[in-house]
PDB file of C-alpha atoms in Angstrom:
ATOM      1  CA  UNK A 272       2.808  12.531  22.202  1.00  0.00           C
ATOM      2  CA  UNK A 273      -0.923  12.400  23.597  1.00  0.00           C
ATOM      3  CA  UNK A 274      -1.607   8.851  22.058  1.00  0.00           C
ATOM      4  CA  UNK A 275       1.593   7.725  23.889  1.00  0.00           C
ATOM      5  CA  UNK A 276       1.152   9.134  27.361  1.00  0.00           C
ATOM      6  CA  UNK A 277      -2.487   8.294  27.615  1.00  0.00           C
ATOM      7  CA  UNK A 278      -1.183   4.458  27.018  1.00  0.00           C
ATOM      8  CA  UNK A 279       1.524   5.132  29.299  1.00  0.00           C
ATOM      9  CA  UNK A 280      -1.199   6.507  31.933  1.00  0.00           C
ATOM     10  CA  UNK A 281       0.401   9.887  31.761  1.00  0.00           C
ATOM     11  CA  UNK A 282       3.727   8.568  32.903  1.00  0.00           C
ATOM     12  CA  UNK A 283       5.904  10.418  30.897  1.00  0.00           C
ATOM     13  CA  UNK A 284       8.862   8.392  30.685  1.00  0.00           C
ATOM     14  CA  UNK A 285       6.881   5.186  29.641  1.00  0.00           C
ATOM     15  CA  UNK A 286       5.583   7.440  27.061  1.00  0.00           C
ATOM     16  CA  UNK A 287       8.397   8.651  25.104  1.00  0.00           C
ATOM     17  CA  UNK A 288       9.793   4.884  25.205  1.00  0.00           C
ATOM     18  CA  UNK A 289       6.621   4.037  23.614  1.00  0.00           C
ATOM     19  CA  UNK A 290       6.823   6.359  21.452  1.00  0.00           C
ATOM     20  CA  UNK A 291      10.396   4.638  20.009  1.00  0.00           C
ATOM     21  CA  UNK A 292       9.483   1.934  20.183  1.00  0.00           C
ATOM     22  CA  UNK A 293       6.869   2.299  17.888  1.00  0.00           C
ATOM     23  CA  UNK A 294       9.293   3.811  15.465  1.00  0.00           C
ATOM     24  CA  UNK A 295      11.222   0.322  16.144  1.00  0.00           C
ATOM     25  CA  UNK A 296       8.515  -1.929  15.694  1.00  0.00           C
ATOM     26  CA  UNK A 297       6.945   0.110  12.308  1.00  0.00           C
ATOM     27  CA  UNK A 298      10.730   0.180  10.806  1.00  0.00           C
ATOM     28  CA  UNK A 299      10.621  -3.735  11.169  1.00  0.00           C
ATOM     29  CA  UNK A 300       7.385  -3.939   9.522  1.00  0.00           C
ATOM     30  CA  UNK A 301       8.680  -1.874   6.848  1.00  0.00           C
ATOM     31  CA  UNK A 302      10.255  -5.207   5.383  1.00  0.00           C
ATOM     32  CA  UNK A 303       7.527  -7.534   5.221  1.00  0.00           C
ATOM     33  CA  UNK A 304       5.093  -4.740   3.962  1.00  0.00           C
ATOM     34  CA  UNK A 305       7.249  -4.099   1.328  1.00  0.00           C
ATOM     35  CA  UNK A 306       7.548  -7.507  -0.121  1.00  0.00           C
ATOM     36  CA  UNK A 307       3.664  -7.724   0.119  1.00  0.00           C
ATOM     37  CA  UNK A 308       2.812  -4.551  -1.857  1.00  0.00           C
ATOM     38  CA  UNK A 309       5.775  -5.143  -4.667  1.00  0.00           C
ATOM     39  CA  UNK A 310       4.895  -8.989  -5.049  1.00  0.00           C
ATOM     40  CA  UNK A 311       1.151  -8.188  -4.926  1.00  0.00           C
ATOM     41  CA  UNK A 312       1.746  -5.185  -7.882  1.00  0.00           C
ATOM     42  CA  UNK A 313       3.448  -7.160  -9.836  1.00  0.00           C
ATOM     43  CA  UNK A 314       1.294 -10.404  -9.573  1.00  0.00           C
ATOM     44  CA  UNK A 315      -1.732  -8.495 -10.359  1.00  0.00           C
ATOM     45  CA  UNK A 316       0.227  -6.654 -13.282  1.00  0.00           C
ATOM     46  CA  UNK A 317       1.041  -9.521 -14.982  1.00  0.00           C
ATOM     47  CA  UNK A 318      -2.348 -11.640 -15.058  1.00  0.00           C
ATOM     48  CA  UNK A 319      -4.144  -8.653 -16.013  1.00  0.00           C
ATOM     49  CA  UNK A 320      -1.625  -7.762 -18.782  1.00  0.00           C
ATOM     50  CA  UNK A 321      -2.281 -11.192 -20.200  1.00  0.00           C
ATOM     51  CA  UNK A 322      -5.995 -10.675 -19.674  1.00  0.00           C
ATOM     52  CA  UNK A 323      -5.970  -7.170 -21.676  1.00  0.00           C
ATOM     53  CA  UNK A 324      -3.182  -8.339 -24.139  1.00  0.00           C
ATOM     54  CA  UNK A 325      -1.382  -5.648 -23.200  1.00  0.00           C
ATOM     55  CA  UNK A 326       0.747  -3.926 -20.702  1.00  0.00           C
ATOM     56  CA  UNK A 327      -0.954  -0.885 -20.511  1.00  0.00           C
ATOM     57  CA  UNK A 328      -4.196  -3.268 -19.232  1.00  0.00           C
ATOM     58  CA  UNK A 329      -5.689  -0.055 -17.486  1.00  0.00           C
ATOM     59  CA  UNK A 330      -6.571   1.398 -21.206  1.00  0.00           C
ATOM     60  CA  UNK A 331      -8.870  -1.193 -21.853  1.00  0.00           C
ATOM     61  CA  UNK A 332      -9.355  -2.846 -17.980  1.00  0.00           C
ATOM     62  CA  UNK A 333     -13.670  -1.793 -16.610  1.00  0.00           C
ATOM     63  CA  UNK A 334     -11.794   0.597 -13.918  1.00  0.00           C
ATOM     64  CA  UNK A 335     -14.530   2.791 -12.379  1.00  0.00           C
ATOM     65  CA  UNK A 336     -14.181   6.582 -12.488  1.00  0.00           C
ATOM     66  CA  UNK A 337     -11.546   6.595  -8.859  1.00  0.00           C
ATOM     67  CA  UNK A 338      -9.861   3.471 -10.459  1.00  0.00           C
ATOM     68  CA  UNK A 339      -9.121   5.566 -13.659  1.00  0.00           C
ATOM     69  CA  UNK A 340      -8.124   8.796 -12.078  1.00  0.00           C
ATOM     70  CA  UNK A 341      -5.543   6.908  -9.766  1.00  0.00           C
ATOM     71  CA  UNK A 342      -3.858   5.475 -13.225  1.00  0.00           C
ATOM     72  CA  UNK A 343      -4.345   9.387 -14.657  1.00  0.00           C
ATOM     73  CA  UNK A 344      -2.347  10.553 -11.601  1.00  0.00           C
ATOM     74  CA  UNK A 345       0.084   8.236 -11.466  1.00  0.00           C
ATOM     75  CA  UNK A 346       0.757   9.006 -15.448  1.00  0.00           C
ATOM     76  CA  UNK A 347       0.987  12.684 -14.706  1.00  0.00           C
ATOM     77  CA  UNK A 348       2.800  12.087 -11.818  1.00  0.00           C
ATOM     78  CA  UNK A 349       5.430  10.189 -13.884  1.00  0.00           C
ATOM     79  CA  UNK A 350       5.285  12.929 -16.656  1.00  0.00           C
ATOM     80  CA  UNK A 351       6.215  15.682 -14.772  1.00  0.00           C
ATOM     81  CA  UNK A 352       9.405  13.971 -13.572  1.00  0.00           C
ATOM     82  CA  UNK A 353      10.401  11.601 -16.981  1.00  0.00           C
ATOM     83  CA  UNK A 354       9.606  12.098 -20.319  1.00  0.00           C
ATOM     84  CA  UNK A 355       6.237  11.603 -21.759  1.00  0.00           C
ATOM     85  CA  UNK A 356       4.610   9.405 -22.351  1.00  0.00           C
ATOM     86  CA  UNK A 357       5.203   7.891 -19.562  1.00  0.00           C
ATOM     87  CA  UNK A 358       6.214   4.131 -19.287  1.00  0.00           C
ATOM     88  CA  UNK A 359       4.027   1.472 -17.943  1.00  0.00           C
ATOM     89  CA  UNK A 360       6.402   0.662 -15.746  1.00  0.00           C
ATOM     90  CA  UNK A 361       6.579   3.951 -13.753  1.00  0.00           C
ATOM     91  CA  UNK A 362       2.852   4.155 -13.734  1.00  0.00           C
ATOM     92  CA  UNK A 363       2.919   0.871 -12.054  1.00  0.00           C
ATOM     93  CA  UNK A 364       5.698   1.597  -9.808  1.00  0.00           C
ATOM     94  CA  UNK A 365       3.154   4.870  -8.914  1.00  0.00           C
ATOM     95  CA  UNK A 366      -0.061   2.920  -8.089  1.00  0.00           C
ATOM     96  CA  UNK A 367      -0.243   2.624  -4.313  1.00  0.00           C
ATOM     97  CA  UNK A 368      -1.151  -0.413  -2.619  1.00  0.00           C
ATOM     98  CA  UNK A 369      -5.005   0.519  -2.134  1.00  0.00           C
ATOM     99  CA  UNK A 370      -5.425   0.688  -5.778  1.00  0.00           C
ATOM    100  CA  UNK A 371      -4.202  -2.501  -6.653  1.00  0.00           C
ATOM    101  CA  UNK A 372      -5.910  -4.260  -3.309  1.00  0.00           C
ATOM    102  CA  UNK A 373      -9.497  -2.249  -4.853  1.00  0.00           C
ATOM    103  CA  UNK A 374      -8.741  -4.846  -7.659  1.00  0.00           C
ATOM    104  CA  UNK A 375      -9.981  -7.694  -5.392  1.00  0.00           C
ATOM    105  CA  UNK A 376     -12.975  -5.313  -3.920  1.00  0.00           C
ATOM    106  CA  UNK A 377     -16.375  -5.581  -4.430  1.00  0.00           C
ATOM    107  CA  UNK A 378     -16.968  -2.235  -6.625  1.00  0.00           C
ATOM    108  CA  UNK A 379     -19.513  -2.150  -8.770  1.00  0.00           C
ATOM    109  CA  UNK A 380     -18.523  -4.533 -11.449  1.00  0.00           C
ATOM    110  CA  UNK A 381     -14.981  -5.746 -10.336  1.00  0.00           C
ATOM    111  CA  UNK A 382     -15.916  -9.005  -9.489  1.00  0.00           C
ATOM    112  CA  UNK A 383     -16.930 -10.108 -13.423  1.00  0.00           C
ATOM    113  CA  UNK A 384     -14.496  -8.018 -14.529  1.00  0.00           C
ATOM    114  CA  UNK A 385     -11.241  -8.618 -12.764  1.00  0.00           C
ATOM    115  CA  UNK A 386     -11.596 -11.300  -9.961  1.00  0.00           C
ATOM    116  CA  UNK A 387     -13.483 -13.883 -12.152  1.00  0.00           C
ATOM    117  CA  UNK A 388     -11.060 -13.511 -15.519  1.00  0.00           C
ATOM    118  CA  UNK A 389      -7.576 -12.641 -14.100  1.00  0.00           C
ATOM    119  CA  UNK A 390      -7.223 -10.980 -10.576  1.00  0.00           C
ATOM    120  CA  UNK A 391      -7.593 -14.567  -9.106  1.00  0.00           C
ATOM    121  CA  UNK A 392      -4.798 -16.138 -10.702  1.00  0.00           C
ATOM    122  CA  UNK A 393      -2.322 -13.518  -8.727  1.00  0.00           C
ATOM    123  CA  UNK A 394      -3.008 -16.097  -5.315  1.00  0.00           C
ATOM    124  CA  UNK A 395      -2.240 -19.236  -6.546  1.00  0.00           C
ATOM    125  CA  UNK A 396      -2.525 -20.820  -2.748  1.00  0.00           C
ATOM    126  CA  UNK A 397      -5.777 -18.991  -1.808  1.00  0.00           C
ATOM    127  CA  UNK A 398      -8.933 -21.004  -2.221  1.00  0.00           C
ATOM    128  CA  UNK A 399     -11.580 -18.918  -0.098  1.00  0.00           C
ATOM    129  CA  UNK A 400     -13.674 -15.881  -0.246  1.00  0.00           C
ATOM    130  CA  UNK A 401     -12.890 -12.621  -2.253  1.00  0.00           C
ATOM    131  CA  UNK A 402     -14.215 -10.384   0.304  1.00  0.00           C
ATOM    132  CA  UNK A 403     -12.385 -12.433   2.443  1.00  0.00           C
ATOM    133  CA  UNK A 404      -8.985 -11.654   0.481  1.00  0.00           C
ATOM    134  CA  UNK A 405      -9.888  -8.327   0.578  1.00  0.00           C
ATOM    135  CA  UNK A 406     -10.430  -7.607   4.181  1.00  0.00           C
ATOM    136  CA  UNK A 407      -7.268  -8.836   4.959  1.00  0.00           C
ATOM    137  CA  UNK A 408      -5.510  -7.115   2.108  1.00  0.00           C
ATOM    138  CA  UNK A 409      -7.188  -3.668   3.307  1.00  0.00           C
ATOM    139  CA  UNK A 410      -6.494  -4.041   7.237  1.00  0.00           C
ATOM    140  CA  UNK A 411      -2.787  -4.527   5.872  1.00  0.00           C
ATOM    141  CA  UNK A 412      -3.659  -1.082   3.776  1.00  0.00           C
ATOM    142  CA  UNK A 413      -4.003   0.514   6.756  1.00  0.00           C
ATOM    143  CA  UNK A 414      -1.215  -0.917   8.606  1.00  0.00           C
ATOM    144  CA  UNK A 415       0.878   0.091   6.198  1.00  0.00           C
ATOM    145  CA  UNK A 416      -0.160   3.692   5.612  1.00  0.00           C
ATOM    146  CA  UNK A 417      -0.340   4.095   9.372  1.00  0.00           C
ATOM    147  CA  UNK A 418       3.953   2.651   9.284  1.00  0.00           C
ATOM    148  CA  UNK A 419       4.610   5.197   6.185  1.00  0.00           C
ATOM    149  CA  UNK A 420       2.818   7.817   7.789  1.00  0.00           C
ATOM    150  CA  UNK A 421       4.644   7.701  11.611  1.00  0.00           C
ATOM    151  CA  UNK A 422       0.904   6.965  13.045  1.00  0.00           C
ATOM    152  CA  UNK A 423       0.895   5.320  16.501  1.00  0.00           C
ATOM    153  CA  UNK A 424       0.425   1.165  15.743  1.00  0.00           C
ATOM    154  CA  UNK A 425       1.238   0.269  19.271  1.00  0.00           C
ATOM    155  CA  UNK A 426      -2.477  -0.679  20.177  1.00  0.00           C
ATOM    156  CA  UNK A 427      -3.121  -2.792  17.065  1.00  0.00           C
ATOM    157  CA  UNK A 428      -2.847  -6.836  17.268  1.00  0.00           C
ATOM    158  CA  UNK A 429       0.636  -6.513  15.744  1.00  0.00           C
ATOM    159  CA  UNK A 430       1.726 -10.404  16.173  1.00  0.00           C
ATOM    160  CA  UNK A 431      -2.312 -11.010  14.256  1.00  0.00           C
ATOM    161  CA  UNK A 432      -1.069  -7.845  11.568  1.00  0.00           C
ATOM    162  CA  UNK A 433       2.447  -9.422  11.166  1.00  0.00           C
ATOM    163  CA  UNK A 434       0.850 -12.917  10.754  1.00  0.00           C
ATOM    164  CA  UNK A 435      -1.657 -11.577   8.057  1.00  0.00           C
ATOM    165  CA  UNK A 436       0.771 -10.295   6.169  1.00  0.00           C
ATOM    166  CA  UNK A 437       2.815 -13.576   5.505  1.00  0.00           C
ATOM    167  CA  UNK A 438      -0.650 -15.445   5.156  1.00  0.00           C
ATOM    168  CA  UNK A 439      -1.941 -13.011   1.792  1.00  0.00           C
ATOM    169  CA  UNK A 440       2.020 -12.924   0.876  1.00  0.00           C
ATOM    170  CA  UNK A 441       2.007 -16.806   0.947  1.00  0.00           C
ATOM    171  CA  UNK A 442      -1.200 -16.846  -1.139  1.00  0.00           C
ATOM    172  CA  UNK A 443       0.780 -15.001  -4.391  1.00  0.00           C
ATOM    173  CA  UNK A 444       4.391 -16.376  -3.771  1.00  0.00           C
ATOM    174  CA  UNK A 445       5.184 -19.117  -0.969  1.00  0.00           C
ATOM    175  CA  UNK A 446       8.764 -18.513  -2.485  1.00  0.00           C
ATOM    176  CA  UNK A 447       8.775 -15.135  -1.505  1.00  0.00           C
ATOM    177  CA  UNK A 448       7.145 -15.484   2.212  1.00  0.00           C
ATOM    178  CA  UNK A 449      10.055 -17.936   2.654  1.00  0.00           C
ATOM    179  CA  UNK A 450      12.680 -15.576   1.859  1.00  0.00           C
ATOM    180  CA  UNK A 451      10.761 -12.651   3.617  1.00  0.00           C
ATOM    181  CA  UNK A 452      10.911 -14.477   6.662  1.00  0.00           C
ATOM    182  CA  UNK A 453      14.636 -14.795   7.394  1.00  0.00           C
ATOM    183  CA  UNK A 454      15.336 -11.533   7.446  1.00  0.00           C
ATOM    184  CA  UNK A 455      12.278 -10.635   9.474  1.00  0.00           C
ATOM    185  CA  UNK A 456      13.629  -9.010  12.824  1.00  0.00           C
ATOM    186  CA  UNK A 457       9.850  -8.183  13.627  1.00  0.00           C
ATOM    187  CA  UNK A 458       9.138 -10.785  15.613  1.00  0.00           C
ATOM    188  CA  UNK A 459      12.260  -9.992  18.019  1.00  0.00           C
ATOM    189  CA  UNK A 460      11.431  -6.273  17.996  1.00  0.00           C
ATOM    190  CA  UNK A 461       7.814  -7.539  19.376  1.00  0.00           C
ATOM    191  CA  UNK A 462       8.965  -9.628  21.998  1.00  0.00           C
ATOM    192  CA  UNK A 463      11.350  -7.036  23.519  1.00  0.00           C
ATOM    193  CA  UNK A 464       8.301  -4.705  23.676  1.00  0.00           C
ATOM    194  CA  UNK A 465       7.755  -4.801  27.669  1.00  0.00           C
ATOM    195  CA  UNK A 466      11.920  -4.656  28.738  1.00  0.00           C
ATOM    196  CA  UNK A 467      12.140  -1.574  25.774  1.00  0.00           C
ATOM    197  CA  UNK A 468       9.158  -0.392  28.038  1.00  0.00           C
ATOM    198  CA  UNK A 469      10.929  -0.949  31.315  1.00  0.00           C
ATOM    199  CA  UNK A 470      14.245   0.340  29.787  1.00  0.00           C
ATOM    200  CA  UNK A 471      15.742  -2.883  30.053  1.00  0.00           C
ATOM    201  CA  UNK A 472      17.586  -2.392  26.847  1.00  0.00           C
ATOM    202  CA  UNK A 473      17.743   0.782  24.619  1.00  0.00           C
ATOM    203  CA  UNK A 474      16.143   1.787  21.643  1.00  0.00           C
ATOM    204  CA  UNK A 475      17.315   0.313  17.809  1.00  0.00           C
ATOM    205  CA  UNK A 476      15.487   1.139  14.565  1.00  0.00           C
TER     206      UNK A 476
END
């Protein structure tokens, strides 16, 4: 609770409403950060399984030595609960949302070898930067380990976070942000933040 009652200025009460309604406001995000990281897998799986030829891309895709190991995990990981070998798939179900967003990084050889040929084509609206892309696409990373992880996101720009995330989703599927967005209950969870912190009105996740 220390995060909480130090922004609460050791008032107890305000803290533990803080504290739910952080739950509140990280289960709505749960929604839109979803649709990101299962839009963004997929986009990236398919361009760079036409790329490779292939839908096992990683066998023959420049991966550096942590890129590799992540798809070696995720294969053993799907082995150990499936039979072997284990289908592409599962291994791409496995991959977390940093690996695929280290696909638009600036490693050592990733920009030739998967921005240039393929990676782009997953963002058919974006027309800037790659380091660009990815510095939004990893602030989201850690929004969205922080929300999986029950981490304190109270402090953080959350109507800039919420914002970035329909931007980057817009960039690989305007179809998608459009759906995404009427269901969205994030916004109302936000602007009920002070009167949850007042106890105007109780607690919903």
């Amino acid at each position: 609770m220390a995060p909480y009652l130090l922004a609460a200025d050791g008032d107890a009460v305000v803290g533990v409403r803080l504290y739910w309604w952080n739950v509140e406001a990280s289960a709505a995000l749960y929604g839109p950060l979803h649709c990101l990281e299962v839009t963004l897998r997929n986009a990236l799986h398919d361009v760079l399984a036409g790329r490779h030829g292939r839908p096992d891309w990683w066998a023959s895709a420049p991966l550096n030595r942590h890129g590799a190991r992540l798809v070696d995990e995720a294969r053993r990981k799907c082995e150990r609960s499936g039979a072997a070998p284990a289908a592409v798939d599962g291994i791409v179900a496995e991959l977390s949302f940093g690996f695929w967003t280290s696909l638009v990084s600036g490693a050592r050889g990733y920009d030739r070898g998967f921005w240039v040929p393929a990676a782009r084509k997953a963002f058919p609206h974006y027309s800037g930067r790659r380091d660009a892309l990815h510095d939004s696409l990893l602030s989201l990373v850690h929004l969205r380990n922080r929300v999986m992880h029950h981490e304190p996101i109270h402090h953080r720009h959350l109507a800039a976070d919420h914002a970035k995330i329909y931007r980057v989703l817009g960039y690989v599927s305007a179809e998608m942000a459009e759906e995404a967005r009427a269901m969205d209950r994030f916004p109302a969870v936000l602007a009920a933040r002070q009167d949850a912190l007042r106890g105007a009105r109780p607690h919903r996740f």
